[in-house]
Short mmCIF file of C-alpha atoms in Angstrom, two decimals:
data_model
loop_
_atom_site.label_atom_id
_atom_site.label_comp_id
_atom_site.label_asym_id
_atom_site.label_seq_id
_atom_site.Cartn_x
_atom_site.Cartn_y
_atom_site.Cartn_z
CA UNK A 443 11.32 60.09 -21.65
CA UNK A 444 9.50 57.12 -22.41
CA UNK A 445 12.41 54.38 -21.08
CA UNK A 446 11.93 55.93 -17.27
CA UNK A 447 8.18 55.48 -17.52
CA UNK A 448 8.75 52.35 -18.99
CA UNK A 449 10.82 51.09 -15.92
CA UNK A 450 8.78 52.71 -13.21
CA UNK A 451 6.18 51.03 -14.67
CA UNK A 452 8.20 47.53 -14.14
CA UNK A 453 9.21 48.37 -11.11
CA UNK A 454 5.18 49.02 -9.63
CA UNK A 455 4.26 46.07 -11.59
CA UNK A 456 7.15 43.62 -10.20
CA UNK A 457 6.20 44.87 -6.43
CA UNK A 458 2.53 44.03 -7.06
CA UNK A 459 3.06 41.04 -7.44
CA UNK A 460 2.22 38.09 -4.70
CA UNK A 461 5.57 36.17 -4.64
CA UNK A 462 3.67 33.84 -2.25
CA UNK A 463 1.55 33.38 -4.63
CA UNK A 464 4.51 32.46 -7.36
CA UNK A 465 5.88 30.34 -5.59
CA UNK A 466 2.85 28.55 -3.96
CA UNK A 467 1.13 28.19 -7.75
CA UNK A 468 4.57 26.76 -9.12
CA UNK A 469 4.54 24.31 -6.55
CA UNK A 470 0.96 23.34 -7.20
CA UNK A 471 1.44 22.69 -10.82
CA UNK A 472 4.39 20.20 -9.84
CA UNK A 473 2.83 18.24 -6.63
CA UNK A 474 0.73 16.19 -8.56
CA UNK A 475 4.03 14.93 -10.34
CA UNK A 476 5.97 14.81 -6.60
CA UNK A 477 5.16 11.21 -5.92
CA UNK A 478 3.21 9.34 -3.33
CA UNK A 479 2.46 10.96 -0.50
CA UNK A 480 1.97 7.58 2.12
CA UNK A 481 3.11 4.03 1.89
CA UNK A 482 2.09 1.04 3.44
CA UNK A 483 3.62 -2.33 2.83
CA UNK A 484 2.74 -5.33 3.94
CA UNK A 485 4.85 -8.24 4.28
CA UNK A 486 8.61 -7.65 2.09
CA UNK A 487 6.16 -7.06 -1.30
CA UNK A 488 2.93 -8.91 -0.25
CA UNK A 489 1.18 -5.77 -0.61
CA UNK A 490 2.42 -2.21 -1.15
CA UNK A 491 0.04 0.71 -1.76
CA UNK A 492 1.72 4.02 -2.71
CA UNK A 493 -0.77 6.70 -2.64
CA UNK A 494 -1.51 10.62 -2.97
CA UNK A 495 -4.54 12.17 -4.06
CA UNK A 496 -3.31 12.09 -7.57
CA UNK A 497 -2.54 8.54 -7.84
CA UNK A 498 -2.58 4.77 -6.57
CA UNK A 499 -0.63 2.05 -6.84
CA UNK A 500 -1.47 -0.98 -5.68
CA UNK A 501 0.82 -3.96 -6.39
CA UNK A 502 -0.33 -7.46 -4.56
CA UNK A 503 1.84 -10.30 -4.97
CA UNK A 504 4.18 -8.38 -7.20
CA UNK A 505 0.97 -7.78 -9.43
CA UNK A 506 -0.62 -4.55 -10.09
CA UNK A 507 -4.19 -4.00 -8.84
CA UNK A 508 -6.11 -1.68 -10.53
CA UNK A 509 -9.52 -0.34 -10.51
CA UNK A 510 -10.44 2.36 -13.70
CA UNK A 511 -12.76 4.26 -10.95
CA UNK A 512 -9.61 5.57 -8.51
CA UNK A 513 -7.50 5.57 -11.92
CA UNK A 514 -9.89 8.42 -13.00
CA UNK A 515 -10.80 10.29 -9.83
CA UNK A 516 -7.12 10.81 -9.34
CA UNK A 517 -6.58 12.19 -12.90
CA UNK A 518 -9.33 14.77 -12.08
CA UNK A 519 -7.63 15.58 -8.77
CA UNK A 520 -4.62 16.31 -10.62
CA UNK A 521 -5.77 18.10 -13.45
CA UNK A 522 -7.73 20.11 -10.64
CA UNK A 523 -4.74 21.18 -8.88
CA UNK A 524 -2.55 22.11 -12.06
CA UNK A 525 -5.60 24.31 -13.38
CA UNK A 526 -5.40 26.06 -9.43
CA UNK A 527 -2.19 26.04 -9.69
CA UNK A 528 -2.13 28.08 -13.33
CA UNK A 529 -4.91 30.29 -11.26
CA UNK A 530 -3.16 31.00 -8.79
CA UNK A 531 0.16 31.64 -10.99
CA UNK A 532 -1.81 33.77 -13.03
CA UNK A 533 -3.76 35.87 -10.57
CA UNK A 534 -0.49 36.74 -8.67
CA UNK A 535 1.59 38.14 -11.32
CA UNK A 536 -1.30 40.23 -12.29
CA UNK A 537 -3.01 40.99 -8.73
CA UNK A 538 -4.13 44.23 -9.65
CA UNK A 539 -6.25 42.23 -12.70
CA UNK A 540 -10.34 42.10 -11.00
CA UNK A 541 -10.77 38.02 -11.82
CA UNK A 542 -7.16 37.96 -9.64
CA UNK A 543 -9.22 37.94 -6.62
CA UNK A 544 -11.69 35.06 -7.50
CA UNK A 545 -8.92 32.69 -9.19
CA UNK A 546 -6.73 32.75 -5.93
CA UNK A 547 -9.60 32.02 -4.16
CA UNK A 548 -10.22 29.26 -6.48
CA UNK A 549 -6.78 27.55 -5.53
CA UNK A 550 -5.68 28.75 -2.65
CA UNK A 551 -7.08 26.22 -0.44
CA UNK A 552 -7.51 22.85 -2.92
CA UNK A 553 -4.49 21.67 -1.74
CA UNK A 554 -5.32 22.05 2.16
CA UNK A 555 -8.14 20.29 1.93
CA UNK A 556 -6.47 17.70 0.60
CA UNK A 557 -4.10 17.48 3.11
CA UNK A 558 -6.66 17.33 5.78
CA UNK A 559 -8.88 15.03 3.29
CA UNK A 560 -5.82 12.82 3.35
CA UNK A 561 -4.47 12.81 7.00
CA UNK A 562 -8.65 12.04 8.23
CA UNK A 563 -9.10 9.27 5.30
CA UNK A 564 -5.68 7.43 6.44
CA UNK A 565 -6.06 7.96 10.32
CA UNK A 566 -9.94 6.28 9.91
CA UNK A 567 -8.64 3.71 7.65
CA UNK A 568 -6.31 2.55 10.44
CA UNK A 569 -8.90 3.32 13.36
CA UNK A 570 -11.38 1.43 11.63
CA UNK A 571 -8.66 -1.68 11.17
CA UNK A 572 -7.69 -1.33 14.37
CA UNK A 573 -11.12 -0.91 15.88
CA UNK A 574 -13.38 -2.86 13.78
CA UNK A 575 -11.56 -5.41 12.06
CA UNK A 576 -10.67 -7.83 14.96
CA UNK A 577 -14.22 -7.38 16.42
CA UNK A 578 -15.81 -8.49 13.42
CA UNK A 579 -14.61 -12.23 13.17
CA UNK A 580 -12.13 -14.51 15.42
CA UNK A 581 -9.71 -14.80 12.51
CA UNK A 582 -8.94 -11.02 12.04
CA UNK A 583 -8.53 -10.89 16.67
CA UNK A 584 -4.68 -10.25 15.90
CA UNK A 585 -4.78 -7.74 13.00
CA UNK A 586 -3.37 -4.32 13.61
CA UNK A 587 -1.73 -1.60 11.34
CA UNK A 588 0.05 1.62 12.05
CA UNK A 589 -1.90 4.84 12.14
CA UNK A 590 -0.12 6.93 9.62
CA UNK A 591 3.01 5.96 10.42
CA UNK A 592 5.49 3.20 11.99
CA UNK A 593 4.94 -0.83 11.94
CA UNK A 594 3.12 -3.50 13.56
CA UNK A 595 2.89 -7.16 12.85
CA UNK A 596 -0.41 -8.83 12.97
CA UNK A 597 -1.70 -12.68 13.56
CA UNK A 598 -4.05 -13.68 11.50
CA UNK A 599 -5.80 -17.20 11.87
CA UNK A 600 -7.55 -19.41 9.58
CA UNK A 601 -8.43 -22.87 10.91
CA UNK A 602 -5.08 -24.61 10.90
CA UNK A 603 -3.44 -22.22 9.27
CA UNK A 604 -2.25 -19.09 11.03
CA UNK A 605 -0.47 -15.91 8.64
CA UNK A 606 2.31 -13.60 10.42
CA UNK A 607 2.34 -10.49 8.49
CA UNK A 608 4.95 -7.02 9.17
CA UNK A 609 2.95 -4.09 7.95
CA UNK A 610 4.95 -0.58 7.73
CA UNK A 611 3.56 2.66 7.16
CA UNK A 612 5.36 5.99 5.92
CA UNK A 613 4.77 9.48 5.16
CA UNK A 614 7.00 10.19 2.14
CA UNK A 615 8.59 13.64 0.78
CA UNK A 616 6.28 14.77 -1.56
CA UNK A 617 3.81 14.98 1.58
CA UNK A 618 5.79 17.22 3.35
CA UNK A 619 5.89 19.36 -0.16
CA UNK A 620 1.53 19.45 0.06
CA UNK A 621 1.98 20.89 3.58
CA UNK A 622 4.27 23.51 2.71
CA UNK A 623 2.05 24.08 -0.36
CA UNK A 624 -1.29 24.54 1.40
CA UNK A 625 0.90 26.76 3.70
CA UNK A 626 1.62 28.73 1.01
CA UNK A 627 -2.21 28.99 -0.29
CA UNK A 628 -3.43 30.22 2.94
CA UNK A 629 -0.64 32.45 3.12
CA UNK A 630 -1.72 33.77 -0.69
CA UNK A 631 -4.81 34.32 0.18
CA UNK A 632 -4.43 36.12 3.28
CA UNK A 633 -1.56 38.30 1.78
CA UNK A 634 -3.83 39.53 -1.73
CA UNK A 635 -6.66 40.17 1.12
CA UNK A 636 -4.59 42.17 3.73
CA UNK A 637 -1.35 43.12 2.24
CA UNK A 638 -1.97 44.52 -1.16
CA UNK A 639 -0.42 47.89 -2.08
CA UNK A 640 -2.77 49.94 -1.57
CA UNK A 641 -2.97 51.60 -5.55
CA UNK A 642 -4.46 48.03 -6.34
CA UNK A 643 -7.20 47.47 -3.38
CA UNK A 644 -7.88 51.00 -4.64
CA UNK A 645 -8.30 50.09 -8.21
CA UNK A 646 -10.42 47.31 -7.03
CA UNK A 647 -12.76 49.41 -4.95
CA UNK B 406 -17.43 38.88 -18.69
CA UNK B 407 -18.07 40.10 -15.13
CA UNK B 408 -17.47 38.55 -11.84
CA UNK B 409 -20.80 36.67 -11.12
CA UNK B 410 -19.88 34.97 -14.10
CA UNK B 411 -16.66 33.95 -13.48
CA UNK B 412 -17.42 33.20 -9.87
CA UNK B 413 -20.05 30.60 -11.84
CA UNK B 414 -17.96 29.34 -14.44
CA UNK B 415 -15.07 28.43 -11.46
CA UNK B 416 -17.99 26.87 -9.38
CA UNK B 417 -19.04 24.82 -12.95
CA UNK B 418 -15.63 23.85 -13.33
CA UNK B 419 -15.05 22.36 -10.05
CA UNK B 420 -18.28 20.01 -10.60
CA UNK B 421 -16.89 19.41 -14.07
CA UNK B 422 -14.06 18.19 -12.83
CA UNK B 423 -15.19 16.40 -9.88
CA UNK B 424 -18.23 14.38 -11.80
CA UNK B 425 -16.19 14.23 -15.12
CA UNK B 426 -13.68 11.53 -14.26
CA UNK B 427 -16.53 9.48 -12.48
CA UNK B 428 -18.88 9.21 -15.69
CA UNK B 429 -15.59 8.78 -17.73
CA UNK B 430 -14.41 5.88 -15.81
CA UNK B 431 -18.20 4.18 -15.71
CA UNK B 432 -18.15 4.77 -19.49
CA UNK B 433 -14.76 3.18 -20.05
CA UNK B 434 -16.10 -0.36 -18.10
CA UNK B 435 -19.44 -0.15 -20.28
CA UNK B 436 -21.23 1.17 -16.85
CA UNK B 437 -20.60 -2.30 -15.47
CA UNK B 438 -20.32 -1.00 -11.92
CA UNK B 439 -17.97 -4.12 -10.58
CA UNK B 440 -15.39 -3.73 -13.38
CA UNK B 441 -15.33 -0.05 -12.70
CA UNK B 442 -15.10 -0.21 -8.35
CA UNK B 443 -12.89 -2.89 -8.46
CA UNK B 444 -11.11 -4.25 -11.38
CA UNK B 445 -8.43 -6.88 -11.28
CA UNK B 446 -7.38 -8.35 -7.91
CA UNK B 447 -4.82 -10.44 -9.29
CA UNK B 448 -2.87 -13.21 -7.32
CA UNK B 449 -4.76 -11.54 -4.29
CA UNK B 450 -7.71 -13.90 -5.12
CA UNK B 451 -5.52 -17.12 -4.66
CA UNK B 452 -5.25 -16.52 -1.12
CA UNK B 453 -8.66 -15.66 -0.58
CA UNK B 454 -10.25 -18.72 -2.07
CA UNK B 455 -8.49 -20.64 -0.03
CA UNK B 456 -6.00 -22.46 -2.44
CA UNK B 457 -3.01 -22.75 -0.15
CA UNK B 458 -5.15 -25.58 1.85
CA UNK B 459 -4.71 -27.51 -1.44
CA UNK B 460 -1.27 -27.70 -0.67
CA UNK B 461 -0.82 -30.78 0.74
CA UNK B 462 3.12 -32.19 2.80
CA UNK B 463 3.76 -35.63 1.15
CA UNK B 464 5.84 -37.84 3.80
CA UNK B 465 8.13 -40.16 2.05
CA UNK B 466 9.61 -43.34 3.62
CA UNK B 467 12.12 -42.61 6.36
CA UNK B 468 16.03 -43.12 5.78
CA UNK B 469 18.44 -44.13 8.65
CA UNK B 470 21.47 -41.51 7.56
CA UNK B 471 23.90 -42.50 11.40
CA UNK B 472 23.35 -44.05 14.36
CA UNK B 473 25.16 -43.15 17.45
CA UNK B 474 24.98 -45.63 20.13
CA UNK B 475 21.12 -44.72 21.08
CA UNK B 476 20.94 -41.75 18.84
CA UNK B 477 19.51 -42.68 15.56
CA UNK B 478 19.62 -39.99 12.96
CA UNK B 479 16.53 -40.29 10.84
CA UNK B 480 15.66 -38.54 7.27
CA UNK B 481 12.75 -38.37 5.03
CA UNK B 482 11.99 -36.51 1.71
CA UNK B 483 8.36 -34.69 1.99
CA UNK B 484 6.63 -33.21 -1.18
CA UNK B 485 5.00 -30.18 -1.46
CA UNK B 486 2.84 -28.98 -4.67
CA UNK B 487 2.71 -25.26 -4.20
CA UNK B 488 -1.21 -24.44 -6.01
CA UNK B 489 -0.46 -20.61 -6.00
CA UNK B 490 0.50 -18.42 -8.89
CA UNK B 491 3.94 -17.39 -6.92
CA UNK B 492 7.00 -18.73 -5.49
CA UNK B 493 6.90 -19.40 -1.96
CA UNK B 494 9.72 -20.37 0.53
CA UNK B 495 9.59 -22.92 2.84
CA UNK B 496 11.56 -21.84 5.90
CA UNK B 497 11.23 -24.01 8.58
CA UNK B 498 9.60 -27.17 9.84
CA UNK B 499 9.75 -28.39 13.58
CA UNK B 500 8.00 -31.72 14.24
CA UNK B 501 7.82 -33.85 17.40
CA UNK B 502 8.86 -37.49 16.78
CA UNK B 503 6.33 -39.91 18.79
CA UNK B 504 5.82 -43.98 18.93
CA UNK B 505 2.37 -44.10 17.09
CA UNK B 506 1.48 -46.97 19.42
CA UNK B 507 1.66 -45.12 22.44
CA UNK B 508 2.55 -41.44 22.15
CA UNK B 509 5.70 -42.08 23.87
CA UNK B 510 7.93 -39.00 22.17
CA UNK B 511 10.67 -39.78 20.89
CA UNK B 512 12.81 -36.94 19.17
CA UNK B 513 12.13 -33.89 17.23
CA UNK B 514 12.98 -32.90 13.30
CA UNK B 515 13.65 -29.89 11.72
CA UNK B 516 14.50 -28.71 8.11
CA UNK B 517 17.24 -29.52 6.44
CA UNK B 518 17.67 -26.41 4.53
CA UNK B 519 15.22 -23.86 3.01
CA UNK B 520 13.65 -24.20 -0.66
CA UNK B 521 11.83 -22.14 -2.97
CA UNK B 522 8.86 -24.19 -4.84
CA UNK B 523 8.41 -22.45 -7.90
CA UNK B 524 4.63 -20.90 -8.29
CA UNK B 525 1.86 -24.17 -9.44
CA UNK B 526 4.58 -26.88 -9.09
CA UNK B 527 6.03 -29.73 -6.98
CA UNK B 528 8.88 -29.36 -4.43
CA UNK B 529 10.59 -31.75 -2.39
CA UNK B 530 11.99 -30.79 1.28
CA UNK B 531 14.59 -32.94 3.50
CA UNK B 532 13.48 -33.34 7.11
CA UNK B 533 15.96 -34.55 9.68
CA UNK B 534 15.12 -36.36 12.78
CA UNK B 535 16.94 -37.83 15.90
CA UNK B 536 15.15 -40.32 18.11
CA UNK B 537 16.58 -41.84 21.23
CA UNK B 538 15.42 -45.18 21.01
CA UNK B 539 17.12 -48.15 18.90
CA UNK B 540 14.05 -50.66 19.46
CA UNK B 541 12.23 -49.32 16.79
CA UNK B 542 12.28 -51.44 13.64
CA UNK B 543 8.86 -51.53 12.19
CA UNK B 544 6.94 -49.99 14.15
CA UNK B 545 4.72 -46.75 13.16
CA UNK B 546 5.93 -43.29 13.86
CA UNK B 547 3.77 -40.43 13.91
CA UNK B 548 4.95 -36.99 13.31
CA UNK B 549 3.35 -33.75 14.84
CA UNK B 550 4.66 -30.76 13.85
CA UNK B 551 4.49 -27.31 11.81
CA UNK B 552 5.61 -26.08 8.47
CA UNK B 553 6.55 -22.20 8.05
CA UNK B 554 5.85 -20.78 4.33
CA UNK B 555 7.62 -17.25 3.09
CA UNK B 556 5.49 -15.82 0.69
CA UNK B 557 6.40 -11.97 -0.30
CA UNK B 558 7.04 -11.76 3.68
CA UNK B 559 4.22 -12.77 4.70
CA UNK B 560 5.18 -16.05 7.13
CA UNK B 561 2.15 -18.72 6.72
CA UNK B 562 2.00 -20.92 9.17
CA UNK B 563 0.41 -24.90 8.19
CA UNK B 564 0.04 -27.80 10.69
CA UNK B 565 2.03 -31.22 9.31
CA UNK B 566 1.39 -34.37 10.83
CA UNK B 567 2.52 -38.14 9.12
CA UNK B 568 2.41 -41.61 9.97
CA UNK B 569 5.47 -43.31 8.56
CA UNK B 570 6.85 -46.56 9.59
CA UNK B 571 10.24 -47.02 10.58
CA UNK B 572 12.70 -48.82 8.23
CA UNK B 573 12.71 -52.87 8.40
CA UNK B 574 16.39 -52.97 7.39
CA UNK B 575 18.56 -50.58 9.06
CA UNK B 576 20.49 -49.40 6.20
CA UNK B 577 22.72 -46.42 6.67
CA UNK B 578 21.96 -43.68 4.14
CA UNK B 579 25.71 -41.47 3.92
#
């Protein structure tokens, strides 16, 4: 007798749960070990910053550059997105739990705004390069970089001397992985809101 | 627990986590905001204090290597101390051969091959030159030109410009 209850049981818990949610808190505990979302390089290795919210790396002249402030920040970006990411994991295989509710909402939207953080920070970093820069002193007239994406090369001249330098700019992989997980936190969020069996909004209410 | 304080202890853990790494990396540098900001810039501070200009092209006495009835084929050895704390490349040099005396040109030079100068040492490039005139022997040459540096990609541009005389003896270097 008890076996049948046992399964049915199972079976209401397994279609309870938020596979979008799964799936999108899985991915959010891995992103911040994806890789760099953007690259720019300038020159062959003159300078090439490879950069996500989690971490940057800076290497000039084959050097690292460091600084212990962005070193940190990113480790609390990180360690903010695997905690949202355990949320979310969490609060979709048990949606019919009441904190469910408030830990999707905790995470289900970190990692959109850092997309859109990230797309408006690198877009005014170029506009204000492109924009600024060359306005500001004679030397710097002939700078330009990509916005995003793609390659210039700028003129830069100092007295006498005058410096040619490529610059190239790429969206990597692991970016296209944040979009489809932000997708996939809106798309949590909206589905415990509207789409819950109705035995658990019930439960709820 | 109840919601309200779960709601609170999520908002307290964003802040935490937000603020948390800030103080942490200000405590780290001994709250010395500079070390914290910015840290090392490495080799990127040779090229902003303006070493390369220390840099200076060496011209050494010109050498007659052929002469072909009014073509004279000139070289000369220039040294370069490369002040930076990396290799650099130089690629290319184009110069302008004119009669000091006059500005009357009289050829142009060019590299003889590329050479790496190792990072803070001395390097020696071969320039050669054809000039069209044979009625040359001591007088002054001055050389106008440009010298193209590789560094990481990054193609630097420098101005060169010598006075050397032209050899006494014609003496054909093979």
């Amino acid at each position: 007798m008890n076996a049948p209850k046992l399964s049915l049981k199972r079976a209401e818990w397994l279609k309870s749960i938020n596979w979008i949610g799964v799936i999108a808190g899985i991915l959010m505990i891995a992103l911040p070990f994806a890789g760099p979302w953007w690259r720019l390089t300038i020159g062959t290795e003159a300078v090439d910053v490879a950069t996500s919210p989690f971490n940057v790396n800076i290497t000039a002249l084959g050097q690292p550059v460091e600084s212990t402030l962005v070193r940190y920040v990113c480790f609390g970006v990180a360690l903010t997105v695997i905690i949202a990411g355990l949320f979310m994991l969490f609060a979709s295989l048990l949606p019919e739990r009441w904190w469910s509710k408030r830990l999707i909402h905790f995470g289900a939207t970190k990692v959109l705004w850092m997309v859109v953080f990230f797309i408006v920070a690198v877009t005014l970093m170029a506009l204000v390069a492109n924009k600024l820069l060359p306005g500001m002193s004679p030397e710097l007239s002939g700078f330009s970089m990509p916005y995003i994406s793609g390659s210039t090369v700028s003129t830069l001249t100092m007295e006498d001397v005058t410096v040619t330098m490529p610059i190239t700019a790429s969206i990597n992989s692991a970016f296209i992985l944040a979009i489809v997980v932000a997708i996939l936190g809106v798309g949590t969020r909206i589905y415990q809101r509207r789409f819950l069996p109705p035995k658990i909004a019930e439960k709820r209410a | 627990m109840n919601e309200r304080t779960l709601r609170i202890g999520l908002i307290l853990l964003s802040i935490a986590l937000m603020v948390g790494p800030i103080i942490a990396a200000f405590a780290a540098k001994g709250w010395d905001l500079q070390a914290t900001v910015m840290g090392d810039l490495g080799p990127l501070e040779n090229l902003t204090s303006g070493e390369l200009e220390s840099g200076k092209f060496e011209a050494e006495n010109l050498e007659i290597i052929e002469i072909t009835g009014s073509l004279i084929r000139l070289g000369m050895p220039v040294n370069f101390t490369n002040p930076l704390s990396f290799s650099i490349t130089v690629e290319n040099v184009s110069v302008d051969v004119f009669r000091a005396s006059d500005n009357y040109k009289l050829g142009q030079g060019w590299l003889q091959q590329k050479k790496v100068v190792l990072p803070e040492s001395p390097g020696s490039v071969y320039i050669i030159m054809v000039v069209t005139d044979g009625s040359l022997v001591g007088a002054l040459l001055s050389l106008v030109g440009t010298v193209q540096l590789d560094a990481y990609g990054l193609i630097i541009t420098v101005p060169f410009e010598a006075s050397v005389p032209f050899p006494t003896t014609i003496e054909v270097f093979p």
